[in-house]
Coordinates of C-alpha atoms in Angstrom, one line a residue:
X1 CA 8.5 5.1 -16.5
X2 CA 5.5 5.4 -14.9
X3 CA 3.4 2.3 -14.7
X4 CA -0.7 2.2 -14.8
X5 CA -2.6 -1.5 -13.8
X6 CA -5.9 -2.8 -12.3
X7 CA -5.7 -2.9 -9.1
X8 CA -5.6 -6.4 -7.5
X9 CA -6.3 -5.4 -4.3
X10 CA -8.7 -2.3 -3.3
X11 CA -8.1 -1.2 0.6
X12 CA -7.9 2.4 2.0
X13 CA -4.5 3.2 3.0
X14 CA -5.7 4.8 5.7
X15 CA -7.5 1.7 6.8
X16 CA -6.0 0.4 10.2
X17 CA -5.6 -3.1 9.0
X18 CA -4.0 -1.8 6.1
X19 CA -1.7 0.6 7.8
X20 CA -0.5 -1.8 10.3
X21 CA 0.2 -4.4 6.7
X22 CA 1.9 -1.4 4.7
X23 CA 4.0 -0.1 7.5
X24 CA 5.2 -3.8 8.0
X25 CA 6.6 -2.8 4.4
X26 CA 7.5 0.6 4.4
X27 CA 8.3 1.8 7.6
X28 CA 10.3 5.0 5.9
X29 CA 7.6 5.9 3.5
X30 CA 4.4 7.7 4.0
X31 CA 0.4 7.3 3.3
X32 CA -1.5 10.6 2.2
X33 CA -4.8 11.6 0.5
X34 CA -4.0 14.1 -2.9
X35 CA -6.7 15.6 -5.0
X36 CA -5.8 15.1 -8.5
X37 CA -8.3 15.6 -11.7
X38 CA -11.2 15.8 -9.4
X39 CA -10.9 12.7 -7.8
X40 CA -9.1 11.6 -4.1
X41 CA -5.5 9.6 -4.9
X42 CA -4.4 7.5 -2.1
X43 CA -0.6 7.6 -1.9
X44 CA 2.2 5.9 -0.7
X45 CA 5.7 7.3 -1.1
X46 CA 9.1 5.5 0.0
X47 CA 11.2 9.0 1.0
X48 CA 14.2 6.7 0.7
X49 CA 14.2 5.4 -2.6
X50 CA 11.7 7.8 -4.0
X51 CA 8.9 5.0 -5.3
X52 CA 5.7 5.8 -4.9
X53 CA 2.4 4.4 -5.4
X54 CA -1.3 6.0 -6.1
X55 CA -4.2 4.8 -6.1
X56 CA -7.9 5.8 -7.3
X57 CA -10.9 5.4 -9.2
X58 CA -11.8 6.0 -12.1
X59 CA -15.3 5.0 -13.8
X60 CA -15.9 2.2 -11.1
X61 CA -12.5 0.5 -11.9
X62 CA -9.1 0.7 -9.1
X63 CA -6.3 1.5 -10.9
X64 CA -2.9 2.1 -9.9
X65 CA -0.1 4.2 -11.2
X66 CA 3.6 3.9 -9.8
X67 CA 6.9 5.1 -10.6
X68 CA 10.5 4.4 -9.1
X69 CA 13.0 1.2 -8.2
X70 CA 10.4 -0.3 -6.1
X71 CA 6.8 -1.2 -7.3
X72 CA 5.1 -0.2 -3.7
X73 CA 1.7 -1.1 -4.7
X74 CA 3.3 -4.5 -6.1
X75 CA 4.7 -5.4 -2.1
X76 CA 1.3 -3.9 -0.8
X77 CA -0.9 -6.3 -2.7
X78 CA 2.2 -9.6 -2.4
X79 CA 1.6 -8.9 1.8
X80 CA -2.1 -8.8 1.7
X81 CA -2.3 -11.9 -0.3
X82 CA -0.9 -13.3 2.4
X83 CA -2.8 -12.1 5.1
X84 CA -5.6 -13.1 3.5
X85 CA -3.9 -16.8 3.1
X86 CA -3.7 -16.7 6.9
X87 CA -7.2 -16.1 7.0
X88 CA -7.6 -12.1 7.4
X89 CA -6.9 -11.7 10.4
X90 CA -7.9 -8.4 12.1
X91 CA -5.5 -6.5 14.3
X92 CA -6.2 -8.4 17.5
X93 CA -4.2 -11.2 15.9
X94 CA -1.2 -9.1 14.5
X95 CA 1.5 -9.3 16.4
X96 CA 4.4 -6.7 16.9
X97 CA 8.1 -7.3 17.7
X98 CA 10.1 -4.9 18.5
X99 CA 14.0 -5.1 18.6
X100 CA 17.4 -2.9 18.2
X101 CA 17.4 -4.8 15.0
X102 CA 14.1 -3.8 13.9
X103 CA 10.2 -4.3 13.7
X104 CA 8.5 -7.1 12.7
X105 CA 4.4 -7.8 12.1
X106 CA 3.1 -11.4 11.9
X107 CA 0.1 -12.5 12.2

């Protein structure tokens, strides 16, 4: 069922801070712009488990709608809560680590 809230946290997906934080979450999903009842949708789908996530506006409130065995938007806004507990850093202070195992972003 899908499910429509407030959003908590308002970021493009497309920013680069943003991308670098979702990616740390969803490395098998992707982030595109839809036009939907004449307005833009930012979107983020998991290909794997089929969850996605958009988000818009709609008379000067950022809401979200998501569907699927993940809440996406749910992880995006847990992750940014906790860059912003780290003090925000920008991407100068991410860091990337790469192994056989997998990637990781900290900051």
């Amino acid at each position: 069922m899908t499910d429509t809230r407030p959003v908590l946290v308002v970021t493009s997906l497309h920013d680069p801070t943003a991308d670098v934080v979702i990616s740390e979450l969803h490395d098998r999903g992707a982030c595109l712009t839809v036009q939907r009842n004449e307005r833009s949708e930012n979107v983020l789908v998991d290909v794997e488990t089929g969850s996605w996530a958009a988000v818009y506006q709609d008379d000067g409130r950022w809401l979200v709608r998501q569907d699927g065995p993940e809440a996406l938007w749910d992880q995006v806004e847990e992750q940014f809560g906790r860059r912003c507990a780290a003090g925000a850093p920008t991407l100068q202070g991410f860091t990337v680590t790469v192994t056989p195992e997998g990637q990781t972003i900290s900051w």
